[in-house]
mmCIF file of C-alpha atoms and ligand atoms in Angstrom:
data_model
loop_
_atom_site.group_PDB
_atom_site.id
_atom_site.type_symbol
_atom_site.label_atom_id
_atom_site.label_comp_id
_atom_site.label_asym_id
_atom_site.label_seq_id
_atom_site.Cartn_x
_atom_site.Cartn_y
_atom_site.Cartn_z
ATOM 1 C CA MET A 1 61.429 59.307 18.962
ATOM 2 C CA GLN A 2 59.422 62.538 18.654
ATOM 3 C CA ILE A 3 55.687 62.082 18.996
ATOM 4 C CA ARG A 4 53.961 62.745 15.674
ATOM 5 C CA LYS A 5 50.370 61.624 16.264
ATOM 6 C CA VAL A 6 48.064 60.711 19.160
ATOM 7 C CA GLU A 7 44.884 58.920 18.074
ATOM 8 C CA THR A 8 42.147 56.835 19.634
ATOM 9 C CA ILE A 9 40.417 53.678 18.435
ATOM 10 C CA LEU A 10 37.023 52.804 19.919
ATOM 11 C CA THR A 11 35.811 49.278 19.340
ATOM 12 C CA CYS A 12 33.079 47.028 20.719
ATOM 13 C CA PRO A 13 33.829 43.309 20.376
ATOM 14 C CA GLY A 14 31.117 42.552 22.982
ATOM 15 C CA ARG A 15 32.118 45.370 25.330
ATOM 16 C CA ASN A 16 33.497 48.813 24.487
ATOM 17 C CA TYR A 17 37.256 49.328 24.554
ATOM 18 C CA LEU A 18 39.157 52.573 23.962
ATOM 19 C CA ILE A 19 42.703 52.247 22.636
ATOM 20 C CA VAL A 20 45.298 55.033 22.527
ATOM 21 C CA LYS A 21 47.633 54.890 19.533
ATOM 22 C CA ILE A 22 50.792 57.029 19.562
ATOM 23 C CA THR A 23 53.012 57.240 16.469
ATOM 24 C CA THR A 24 56.555 58.660 16.497
ATOM 25 C CA GLU A 25 58.318 60.555 13.685
ATOM 26 C CA ASP A 26 60.456 57.473 13.023
ATOM 27 C CA GLY A 27 57.349 55.319 12.607
ATOM 28 C CA ILE A 28 57.169 53.433 15.902
ATOM 29 C CA ILE A 29 53.603 52.778 17.046
ATOM 30 C CA GLY A 30 52.658 52.301 20.697
ATOM 31 C CA TYR A 31 49.253 51.215 21.991
ATOM 32 C CA GLY A 32 47.683 51.699 25.409
ATOM 33 C CA ASP A 33 44.347 50.941 27.037
ATOM 34 C CA ALA A 34 42.121 53.880 28.038
ATOM 35 C CA THR A 35 38.893 52.007 28.686
ATOM 36 C CA LEU A 36 36.539 53.279 31.369
ATOM 37 C CA ASN A 37 33.315 51.386 30.919
ATOM 38 C CA GLY A 38 30.184 53.493 30.637
ATOM 39 C CA ARG A 39 32.372 56.641 30.219
ATOM 40 C CA GLU A 40 34.226 55.847 26.979
ATOM 41 C CA MET A 41 33.261 59.067 25.206
ATOM 42 C CA ALA A 42 34.398 61.235 28.117
ATOM 43 C CA VAL A 43 37.883 59.670 28.025
ATOM 44 C CA LYS A 44 38.012 59.875 24.240
ATOM 45 C CA ALA A 45 37.195 63.592 24.330
ATOM 46 C CA ALA A 46 39.735 64.215 27.125
ATOM 47 C CA LEU A 47 42.414 62.605 24.962
ATOM 48 C CA GLU A 48 41.513 64.063 21.592
ATOM 49 C CA GLU A 49 40.318 67.525 22.545
ATOM 50 C CA HIS A 50 42.340 68.343 25.637
ATOM 51 C CA LEU A 51 45.526 66.305 25.972
ATOM 52 C CA ALA A 52 46.850 65.176 22.553
ATOM 53 C CA LYS A 53 48.163 68.583 21.500
ATOM 54 C CA TYR A 54 50.465 68.823 24.532
ATOM 55 C CA LEU A 55 52.259 65.679 23.387
ATOM 56 C CA ILE A 56 53.010 66.421 19.739
ATOM 57 C CA GLY A 57 56.750 66.977 19.183
ATOM 58 C CA LEU A 58 57.815 65.662 22.618
ATOM 59 C CA ASP A 59 60.406 62.916 23.038
ATOM 60 C CA ALA A 60 58.381 59.720 23.575
ATOM 61 C CA GLY A 61 61.225 58.309 25.663
ATOM 62 C CA ARG A 62 60.661 60.838 28.471
ATOM 63 C CA ILE A 63 57.839 58.842 29.983
ATOM 64 C CA THR A 64 57.983 60.202 33.538
ATOM 65 C CA ASP A 65 58.221 63.784 32.317
ATOM 66 C CA ILE A 66 55.218 63.336 30.017
ATOM 67 C CA TRP A 67 53.309 61.646 32.854
ATOM 68 C CA GLU A 68 53.979 64.663 35.123
ATOM 69 C CA LEU A 69 53.074 67.078 32.341
ATOM 70 C CA VAL A 70 49.687 65.478 31.760
ATOM 71 C CA TYR A 71 48.987 64.809 35.458
ATOM 72 C CA ARG A 72 49.835 68.143 37.073
ATOM 73 C CA GLY A 73 51.237 70.335 34.304
ATOM 74 C CA THR A 74 47.784 70.831 32.811
ATOM 75 C CA TYR A 75 46.227 71.733 36.209
ATOM 76 C CA TRP A 76 43.039 69.586 36.347
ATOM 77 C CA ARG A 77 44.104 66.273 37.724
ATOM 78 C CA GLY A 78 42.843 63.018 39.169
ATOM 79 C CA GLY A 79 39.507 61.237 38.895
ATOM 80 C CA PRO A 80 38.757 58.193 36.747
ATOM 81 C CA VAL A 81 38.285 59.991 33.402
ATOM 82 C CA LEU A 82 41.595 61.872 33.383
ATOM 83 C CA MET A 83 43.575 59.056 35.014
ATOM 84 C CA THR A 84 42.252 56.590 32.422
ATOM 85 C CA ALA A 85 43.241 58.951 29.600
ATOM 86 C CA LEU A 86 46.698 59.302 31.177
ATOM 87 C CA ALA A 87 46.969 55.515 31.588
ATOM 88 C CA GLY A 88 46.397 55.048 27.848
ATOM 89 C CA ILE A 89 49.172 57.540 27.041
ATOM 90 C CA ASP A 90 51.553 56.031 29.593
ATOM 91 C CA MET A 91 51.106 52.448 28.365
ATOM 92 C CA ALA A 92 51.579 53.524 24.740
ATOM 93 C CA LEU A 93 54.858 55.266 25.673
ATOM 94 C CA TRP A 94 56.211 52.168 27.473
ATOM 95 C CA ASP A 95 55.187 50.149 24.408
ATOM 96 C CA ILE A 96 57.098 52.549 22.144
ATOM 97 C CA LYS A 97 60.208 52.443 24.312
ATOM 98 C CA GLY A 98 60.210 48.658 24.365
ATOM 99 C CA LYS A 99 59.809 48.506 20.590
ATOM 100 C CA ARG A 100 62.549 51.108 20.104
ATOM 101 C CA TYR A 101 65.070 49.096 22.170
ATOM 102 C CA GLN A 102 63.568 45.712 21.261
ATOM 103 C CA ILE A 103 62.918 44.583 24.830
ATOM 104 C CA PRO A 104 59.739 43.712 26.726
ATOM 105 C CA VAL A 105 58.447 46.197 29.303
ATOM 106 C CA TYR A 106 59.183 43.811 32.200
ATOM 107 C CA GLN A 107 62.888 43.959 31.272
ATOM 108 C CA MET A 108 62.820 47.733 31.697
ATOM 109 C CA LEU A 109 61.337 47.225 35.178
ATOM 110 C CA GLY A 110 64.203 44.988 36.296
ATOM 111 C CA GLY A 111 63.328 41.677 34.656
ATOM 112 C CA LYS A 112 61.147 38.772 35.717
ATOM 113 C CA CYS A 113 60.944 37.810 39.397
ATOM 114 C CA ARG A 114 58.915 34.700 38.641
ATOM 115 C CA ASP A 115 58.186 32.318 35.779
ATOM 116 C CA ARG A 116 54.397 32.434 35.958
ATOM 117 C CA LEU A 117 51.549 34.247 37.671
ATOM 118 C CA ARG A 118 48.871 32.486 39.652
ATOM 119 C CA ALA A 119 45.457 33.539 38.339
ATOM 120 C CA TYR A 120 41.911 33.550 39.639
ATOM 121 C CA TYR A 121 38.597 33.580 37.854
ATOM 122 C CA HIS A 122 35.152 34.878 38.714
ATOM 123 C CA VAL A 123 32.497 32.259 39.424
ATOM 124 C CA HIS A 124 28.840 32.979 39.948
ATOM 125 C CA GLY A 125 25.897 30.758 40.799
ATOM 126 C CA HIS A 126 22.239 31.475 41.332
ATOM 127 C CA THR A 127 22.247 28.630 43.864
ATOM 128 C CA ARG A 128 25.144 27.406 45.977
ATOM 129 C CA GLU A 129 25.059 24.046 44.188
ATOM 130 C CA ALA A 130 25.337 25.816 40.814
ATOM 131 C CA LEU A 131 28.230 27.831 42.197
ATOM 132 C CA ALA A 132 30.042 24.693 43.342
ATOM 133 C CA GLU A 133 29.472 23.133 39.919
ATOM 134 C CA ARG A 134 30.971 26.181 38.203
ATOM 135 C CA ILE A 135 34.024 25.904 40.462
ATOM 136 C CA ARG A 136 34.406 22.216 39.610
ATOM 137 C CA GLN A 137 34.348 23.027 35.886
ATOM 138 C CA ARG A 138 37.093 25.604 36.333
ATOM 139 C CA MET A 139 39.114 23.287 38.569
ATOM 140 C CA ALA A 140 39.201 20.859 35.656
ATOM 141 C CA ASP A 141 41.233 23.554 33.793
ATOM 142 C CA GLY A 142 43.674 23.790 36.701
ATOM 143 C CA CYS A 143 42.310 26.907 38.412
ATOM 144 C CA THR A 144 42.602 26.783 42.218
ATOM 145 C CA CYS A 145 41.485 30.250 43.273
ATOM 146 C CA PHE A 146 38.021 31.743 42.815
ATOM 147 C CA ARG A 147 36.282 35.061 43.322
ATOM 148 C CA TYR A 148 32.777 33.841 44.075
ATOM 149 C CA SER A 149 29.477 35.667 43.924
ATOM 150 C CA PHE A 150 25.899 34.521 44.309
ATOM 151 C CA ASP A 151 22.324 35.707 44.239
ATOM 152 C CA THR A 152 20.658 35.948 47.601
ATOM 153 C CA LYS A 153 17.949 33.413 48.359
ATOM 154 C CA ASP A 154 15.356 36.182 48.412
ATOM 155 C CA SER A 155 16.441 37.809 45.179
ATOM 156 C CA ARG A 156 15.966 34.447 43.434
ATOM 157 C CA LYS A 157 12.286 34.612 44.273
ATOM 158 C CA GLU A 158 11.819 37.958 42.575
ATOM 159 C CA ASP A 159 9.945 37.914 39.283
ATOM 160 C CA GLN A 160 12.584 39.601 37.205
ATOM 161 C CA TYR A 161 15.349 37.256 38.371
ATOM 162 C CA PHE A 162 15.780 35.389 35.116
ATOM 163 C CA ASN A 163 15.449 38.527 33.082
ATOM 164 C CA GLN A 164 18.241 40.612 34.526
ATOM 165 C CA PRO A 165 19.862 42.676 31.789
ATOM 166 C CA HIS A 166 22.437 43.947 34.274
ATOM 167 C CA GLN A 167 23.783 40.561 35.302
ATOM 168 C CA ASP A 168 25.770 38.203 33.145
ATOM 169 C CA ILE A 169 25.076 35.062 35.138
ATOM 170 C CA SER A 170 27.717 32.959 33.437
ATOM 171 C CA LEU A 171 30.407 35.610 33.948
ATOM 172 C CA GLY A 172 29.254 36.389 37.468
ATOM 173 C CA LYS A 173 29.393 40.079 36.712
ATOM 174 C CA ARG A 174 27.209 43.128 36.637
ATOM 175 C CA ILE A 175 27.482 44.443 33.115
ATOM 176 C CA GLU A 176 26.496 47.556 31.190
ATOM 177 C CA VAL A 177 22.885 47.795 29.983
ATOM 178 C CA THR A 178 21.347 49.336 26.890
ATOM 179 C CA GLU A 179 19.260 52.501 27.047
ATOM 180 C CA GLU A 180 15.882 50.729 27.256
ATOM 181 C CA ASN A 181 16.940 48.944 30.451
ATOM 182 C CA ILE A 182 18.540 51.895 32.148
ATOM 183 C CA LYS A 183 15.661 52.346 34.604
ATOM 184 C CA MET A 184 15.073 48.674 35.341
ATOM 185 C CA PRO A 185 15.364 48.259 39.094
ATOM 186 C CA GLU A 186 18.048 46.065 40.593
ATOM 187 C CA VAL A 187 17.154 45.514 44.223
ATOM 188 C CA TRP A 188 19.802 45.339 46.923
ATOM 189 C CA ASP A 189 19.383 44.214 50.525
ATOM 190 C CA THR A 190 22.552 44.179 52.644
ATOM 191 C CA GLY A 191 20.925 42.118 55.432
ATOM 192 C CA GLU A 192 20.021 39.269 53.071
ATOM 193 C CA TYR A 193 23.379 39.494 51.367
ATOM 194 C CA CYS A 194 25.313 39.279 54.624
ATOM 195 C CA ARG A 195 23.322 36.304 55.896
ATOM 196 C CA ASP A 196 23.793 34.425 52.607
ATOM 197 C CA LEU A 197 27.467 35.405 52.328
ATOM 198 C CA ILE A 198 28.331 33.555 55.518
ATOM 199 C CA ALA A 199 26.210 30.533 54.586
ATOM 200 C CA VAL A 200 27.533 30.286 51.014
ATOM 201 C CA THR A 201 31.139 30.670 52.157
ATOM 202 C CA ALA A 202 30.699 27.967 54.802
ATOM 203 C CA TYR A 203 29.166 25.701 52.150
ATOM 204 C CA LEU A 204 32.089 26.229 49.747
ATOM 205 C CA ARG A 205 34.687 25.553 52.445
ATOM 206 C CA ASP A 206 32.807 22.475 53.539
ATOM 207 C CA THR A 207 32.511 21.210 49.964
ATOM 208 C CA PHE A 208 36.068 21.892 48.775
ATOM 209 C CA GLY A 209 38.099 21.880 51.994
ATOM 210 C CA SER A 210 41.502 23.468 51.513
ATOM 211 C CA LYS A 211 41.752 22.477 47.815
ATOM 212 C CA ILE A 212 40.858 25.996 46.687
ATOM 213 C CA ASP A 213 41.432 29.605 47.694
ATOM 214 C CA LEU A 214 38.454 31.905 47.952
ATOM 215 C CA ILE A 215 38.059 35.634 47.360
ATOM 216 C CA HIS A 216 34.857 37.526 47.895
ATOM 217 C CA ASP A 217 34.165 40.990 46.446
ATOM 218 C CA SER A 218 31.801 43.120 48.551
ATOM 219 C CA HIS A 219 32.023 45.978 46.072
ATOM 220 C CA GLU A 220 32.012 48.736 48.735
ATOM 221 C CA ARG A 221 28.460 47.844 49.761
ATOM 222 C CA PHE A 222 29.081 47.556 53.512
ATOM 223 C CA THR A 223 29.270 50.291 56.090
ATOM 224 C CA PRO A 224 32.487 49.948 58.131
ATOM 225 C CA ILE A 225 30.768 48.216 61.050
ATOM 226 C CA GLN A 226 28.876 45.848 58.749
ATOM 227 C CA ALA A 227 32.178 45.037 57.052
ATOM 228 C CA ALA A 228 33.917 44.436 60.386
ATOM 229 C CA ALA A 229 31.125 42.066 61.432
ATOM 230 C CA ALA A 230 31.239 40.180 58.130
ATOM 231 C CA ALA A 231 35.059 39.929 58.179
ATOM 232 C CA LYS A 232 34.903 38.530 61.710
ATOM 233 C CA ARG A 233 32.251 35.960 60.836
ATOM 234 C CA LEU A 234 34.199 34.926 57.734
ATOM 235 C CA GLU A 235 37.365 34.143 59.695
ATOM 236 C CA PRO A 236 36.731 30.375 60.060
ATOM 237 C CA TYR A 237 36.558 30.022 56.245
ATOM 238 C CA HIS A 238 40.025 31.490 55.576
ATOM 239 C CA LEU A 239 39.423 33.778 52.617
ATOM 240 C CA MET A 240 42.477 34.777 50.615
ATOM 241 C CA PHE A 241 40.918 38.228 50.961
ATOM 242 C CA LEU A 242 37.669 40.090 51.351
ATOM 243 C CA GLU A 243 37.632 42.605 48.527
ATOM 244 C CA ASP A 244 36.545 46.245 48.703
ATOM 245 C CA PRO A 245 34.564 45.913 51.941
ATOM 246 C CA VAL A 246 33.979 49.686 52.184
ATOM 247 C CA GLU A 247 34.167 52.792 50.018
ATOM 248 C CA PRO A 248 37.685 54.171 49.499
ATOM 249 C CA VAL A 249 36.880 57.328 51.499
ATOM 250 C CA TYR A 250 36.435 55.288 54.686
ATOM 251 C CA THR A 251 40.104 54.838 55.543
ATOM 252 C CA GLU A 252 39.202 54.831 59.244
ATOM 253 C CA GLY A 253 36.618 52.183 58.390
ATOM 254 C CA LEU A 254 39.476 49.939 57.301
ATOM 255 C CA GLU A 255 41.000 50.443 60.760
ATOM 256 C CA LEU A 256 37.736 49.369 62.316
ATOM 257 C CA ILE A 257 37.723 46.172 60.232
ATOM 258 C CA ARG A 258 41.329 45.439 61.226
ATOM 259 C CA HIS A 259 40.495 46.022 64.851
ATOM 260 C CA HIS A 260 37.872 43.275 64.802
ATOM 261 C CA SER A 261 39.129 40.682 62.387
ATOM 262 C CA VAL A 262 42.122 38.918 60.842
ATOM 263 C CA THR A 263 40.370 38.202 57.534
ATOM 264 C CA PRO A 264 42.805 39.617 54.924
ATOM 265 C CA ILE A 265 41.546 42.680 53.048
ATOM 266 C CA GLY A 266 41.946 43.592 49.353
ATOM 267 C CA MET A 267 41.196 47.137 48.209
ATOM 268 C CA GLY A 268 41.784 49.441 45.361
ATOM 269 C CA GLU A 269 39.885 49.237 42.070
ATOM 270 C CA LEU A 270 38.403 52.683 42.757
ATOM 271 C CA TYR A 271 41.716 54.286 43.730
ATOM 272 C CA ASN A 272 42.980 56.779 41.179
ATOM 273 C CA SER A 273 46.234 57.985 42.654
ATOM 274 C CA ILE A 274 49.124 57.034 44.914
ATOM 275 C CA LYS A 275 47.691 59.386 47.535
ATOM 276 C CA ASP A 276 44.510 57.262 47.740
ATOM 277 C CA CYS A 277 46.422 54.227 48.931
ATOM 278 C CA LEU A 278 49.159 55.862 50.953
ATOM 279 C CA ILE A 279 47.551 55.469 54.397
ATOM 280 C CA PRO A 280 46.038 52.005 53.790
ATOM 281 C CA ILE A 281 49.494 50.793 52.732
ATOM 282 C CA GLU A 282 51.579 52.575 55.348
ATOM 283 C CA LYS A 283 49.305 51.595 58.217
ATOM 284 C CA HIS A 284 48.958 48.100 56.829
ATOM 285 C CA LEU A 285 45.168 48.314 56.732
ATOM 286 C CA ILE A 286 45.097 46.165 53.614
ATOM 287 C CA ASP A 287 46.877 42.995 52.545
ATOM 288 C CA TYR A 288 46.310 43.075 48.784
ATOM 289 C CA LEU A 289 46.301 46.218 46.678
ATOM 290 C CA ARG A 290 43.888 45.956 43.742
ATOM 291 C CA ILE A 291 44.523 49.079 41.714
ATOM 292 C CA ASP A 292 43.396 49.128 38.104
ATOM 293 C CA ILE A 293 46.350 49.973 35.856
ATOM 294 C CA SER A 294 43.983 51.617 33.352
ATOM 295 C CA HIS A 295 42.245 53.855 35.870
ATOM 296 C CA TYR A 296 45.308 54.692 37.930
ATOM 297 C CA GLY A 297 47.449 56.435 35.317
ATOM 298 C CA GLY A 298 49.185 53.415 33.788
ATOM 299 C CA ILE A 299 52.400 51.500 34.333
ATOM 300 C CA THR A 300 54.444 54.393 35.779
ATOM 301 C CA PRO A 301 52.416 55.039 38.970
ATOM 302 C CA SER A 302 51.368 51.380 39.357
ATOM 303 C CA TRP A 303 54.981 50.261 39.441
ATOM 304 C CA LYS A 304 55.951 53.018 41.899
ATOM 305 C CA THR A 305 53.039 52.057 44.134
ATOM 306 C CA ALA A 306 53.970 48.379 43.991
ATOM 307 C CA VAL A 307 57.480 49.250 45.177
ATOM 308 C CA MET A 308 56.025 51.277 48.046
ATOM 309 C CA ALA A 309 53.597 48.469 48.958
ATOM 310 C CA GLU A 310 56.505 46.012 49.079
ATOM 311 C CA GLN A 311 58.014 47.997 51.969
ATOM 312 C CA HIS A 312 54.850 47.339 53.992
ATOM 313 C CA ALA A 313 54.304 43.669 53.099
ATOM 314 C CA VAL A 314 51.287 44.515 50.953
ATOM 315 C CA ARG A 315 50.892 42.289 47.899
ATOM 316 C CA ILE A 316 49.668 43.354 44.471
ATOM 317 C CA ALA A 317 46.510 41.823 42.987
ATOM 318 C CA PHE A 318 45.751 44.124 40.054
ATOM 319 C CA HIS A 319 42.129 44.568 39.014
ATOM 320 C CA GLY A 320 41.906 42.599 35.773
ATOM 321 C CA PRO A 321 38.258 42.255 34.702
ATOM 322 C CA SER A 322 36.790 41.977 31.199
ATOM 323 C CA ASP A 323 35.893 45.659 31.069
ATOM 324 C CA ILE A 324 39.508 46.630 30.424
ATOM 325 C CA SER A 325 41.186 45.485 27.223
ATOM 326 C CA PRO A 326 43.906 42.859 26.679
ATOM 327 C CA LEU A 327 46.337 45.789 26.325
ATOM 328 C CA ALA A 328 45.698 46.564 29.983
ATOM 329 C CA HIS A 329 46.024 42.891 30.917
ATOM 330 C CA ALA A 330 49.390 42.848 29.157
ATOM 331 C CA ALA A 331 50.534 46.038 30.909
ATOM 332 C CA LEU A 332 49.618 44.762 34.363
ATOM 333 C CA ALA A 333 51.241 41.385 33.662
ATOM 334 C CA HIS A 334 54.551 43.097 32.797
ATOM 335 C CA VAL A 335 54.460 44.792 36.205
ATOM 336 C CA ASP A 336 53.337 41.594 37.978
ATOM 337 C CA PHE A 337 56.287 39.681 36.583
ATOM 338 C CA ALA A 338 58.774 42.362 37.653
ATOM 339 C CA ILE A 339 57.747 42.811 41.298
ATOM 340 C CA PRO A 340 58.694 40.608 44.262
ATOM 341 C CA ASN A 341 55.407 41.350 46.060
ATOM 342 C CA PHE A 342 53.065 39.963 43.404
ATOM 343 C CA GLY A 343 50.025 38.362 45.058
ATOM 344 C CA ILE A 344 47.589 36.954 42.532
ATOM 345 C CA GLN A 345 46.057 38.051 39.218
ATOM 346 C CA GLU A 346 42.358 38.322 38.388
ATOM 347 C CA TRP A 347 41.901 36.759 34.965
ATOM 348 C CA VAL A 348 39.254 36.435 32.213
ATOM 349 C CA ASP A 349 38.717 34.442 29.044
ATOM 350 C CA TYR A 350 38.734 36.361 25.764
ATOM 351 C CA ASN A 351 35.960 35.850 23.247
ATOM 352 C CA GLU A 352 36.705 35.226 19.566
ATOM 353 C CA GLU A 353 36.088 38.843 18.574
ATOM 354 C CA LEU A 354 38.578 40.075 21.146
ATOM 355 C CA ASN A 355 41.132 37.555 19.941
ATOM 356 C CA ARG A 356 40.704 38.851 16.400
ATOM 357 C CA ILE A 357 41.655 42.385 17.473
ATOM 358 C CA PHE A 358 44.299 41.831 20.157
ATOM 359 C CA HIS A 359 47.093 39.301 19.708
ATOM 360 C CA THR A 360 48.806 39.189 23.085
ATOM 361 C CA ASP A 361 51.917 37.413 24.271
ATOM 362 C CA LEU A 362 50.071 36.132 27.368
ATOM 363 C CA HIS A 363 49.131 32.507 27.787
ATOM 364 C CA TYR A 364 46.851 30.975 30.392
ATOM 365 C CA ALA A 365 47.125 27.283 31.257
ATOM 366 C CA ASP A 366 46.511 25.208 34.382
ATOM 367 C CA GLY A 367 45.762 28.152 36.634
ATOM 368 C CA TYR A 368 48.815 30.211 35.648
ATOM 369 C CA ILE A 369 49.669 32.997 33.197
ATOM 370 C CA THR A 370 52.934 33.102 31.278
ATOM 371 C CA LEU A 371 54.329 35.982 29.242
ATOM 372 C CA GLY A 372 56.590 35.810 26.206
ATOM 373 C CA ASP A 373 59.439 38.105 25.242
ATOM 374 C CA ARG A 374 58.011 40.250 22.461
ATOM 375 C CA PRO A 375 59.162 43.893 22.692
ATOM 376 C CA GLY A 376 57.065 46.554 24.427
ATOM 377 C CA LEU A 377 53.715 45.323 25.720
ATOM 378 C CA GLY A 378 53.896 42.489 23.210
ATOM 379 C CA VAL A 379 50.381 43.077 21.870
ATOM 380 C CA GLU A 380 49.654 43.341 18.158
ATOM 381 C CA VAL A 381 46.480 45.288 17.445
ATOM 382 C CA ASP A 382 44.532 44.491 14.268
ATOM 383 C CA GLU A 383 43.028 47.894 13.552
ATOM 384 C CA GLU A 384 41.032 46.639 10.552
ATOM 385 C CA ALA A 385 39.335 44.025 12.747
ATOM 386 C CA ALA A 386 38.667 46.687 15.420
ATOM 387 C CA LYS A 387 36.776 48.773 12.812
ATOM 388 C CA GLU A 388 34.307 45.947 12.278
ATOM 389 C CA TYR A 389 32.919 46.355 15.817
ATOM 390 C CA ALA A 390 31.341 49.784 16.101
ATOM 391 C CA TYR A 391 30.949 51.515 19.472
ATOM 392 C CA GLN A 392 27.648 50.775 21.222
ATOM 393 C CA SER A 393 26.246 53.203 23.730
ATOM 394 C CA LYS A 394 25.870 51.321 27.061
ATOM 395 C CA PHE A 395 25.180 52.351 30.633
ATOM 396 C CA LEU A 396 26.190 51.105 34.058
ATOM 397 C CA PRO A 397 23.252 49.625 36.000
ATOM 398 C CA VAL A 398 22.080 51.188 39.267
ATOM 399 C CA LEU A 399 21.288 49.447 42.589
ATOM 400 C CA ARG A 400 18.390 50.566 44.784
ATOM 401 C CA ASP A 401 17.456 49.268 48.218
ATOM 402 C CA ARG A 402 13.997 47.995 49.186
ATOM 403 C CA GLU A 403 12.854 51.540 49.916
ATOM 404 C CA GLY A 404 13.878 52.617 46.455
ATOM 405 C CA ALA A 405 16.921 54.597 47.582
ATOM 406 C CA VAL A 406 20.169 54.472 45.627
ATOM 407 C CA HIS A 407 22.729 52.040 47.054
ATOM 408 C CA ASN A 408 26.467 51.787 46.376
ATOM 409 C CA TRP A 409 27.102 50.161 42.990
HETATM 410 O O1 LIG B 1 32.858 47.862 35.773
HETATM 411 C C1 LIG B 1 33.116 47.554 37.088
HETATM 412 C C2 LIG B 1 33.913 46.262 37.126
HETATM 413 O O2 LIG B 1 35.226 46.535 36.745
HETATM 414 C C3 LIG B 1 33.913 45.626 38.477
HETATM 415 O O3 LIG B 1 32.605 45.336 38.846
HETATM 416 C C4 LIG B 1 34.690 44.328 38.483
HETATM 417 O O4 LIG B 1 34.779 44.461 40.855
HETATM 418 C C5 LIG B 1 35.186 43.997 39.833
HETATM 419 C C6 LIG B 1 36.299 43.049 39.904
HETATM 420 O O5 LIG B 1 36.840 42.889 40.993
HETATM 421 O O6 LIG B 1 36.658 42.493 38.866
HETATM 422 MG MG1 LIG B 2 36.159 44.182 42.488
#
């Protein structure tokens, strides 16, 4: 199982995805996801120019040793670019090991703890009625948990509202923009947002009662005291969790939120290492850990962190948006199935192009995800199809407040 080749595949079936492909001397191929949206070329260069040569000739089965080698053996460590590159390598090695021994990754992590994973979808509405309608449509497919977002009443009055290149209204997501739109302003006003957040949440609870669970993502846009106030005011509406209320550096801010409110807290898509979540987990400042398997170094550290979180009654709700590839969704699902403290899984629909490239062993139906028993990650990658979708240079949009100052993303 000596590593012969480490390659990357960059493809854009709608969004850009970076795949790591590792081939062993005996011809086993493993794939991993190394997608970091808006920074694809930086990760690609880290892999091809700086990391690949360390791996050639090593035993692909020594996953932990290779993880340590790349993480701290090569000195520069941490941060989203390097941890995403490492995640791609790590996932590809788990894929190789599973294929070598003909077992799925979840079997190597102790086997399944559950038969299916409860999933949630994003829903967005430019009015609260439109939001409720979107939820009803999804409920018809069996989904019972929603991460809701909305446009503030005031932002709807702004001229550029219906021409927002940075917002995919149907997906309810801020998305990458092309170069010509890079300077287009996206205005943010925390006061308006906070006022509307409480009103929209009350409306949804009133409309749907306890038939659905609700998650709201604040995307680190609050200061700690603003977050504490919002969490307190949201208490009557029983969120499953309030996501990323503050920036990861404000660990004490999480204490402040806890001090004032019992609204459950989810955190983690910006964490890059176990050290980032150590205190939040140990002090039980969070209830759901939302690390991103592709930006956190892969399966190896995510699984270790999940085990640690279990000791503190923190549940895992991996970040699972459309800006990481189905390879990442497969990797996180293998971990989800193998841990007792699984919470819930963020889920997305794949477009036709994506389905042409990635053939996963994951199946969504009636609000739940199931996983088959193909070896490794269980994802077949059609490299010829991937070549048909050339990389497109795209940029993350920027938020500015009403004075024109940069605001948290
Ligand atoms: O590119 C950033 C996205 O991954 C992020 O905005 C999605 O916050 C997100 C979520 O919870 O899915
Ligand atoms: Mg989020």
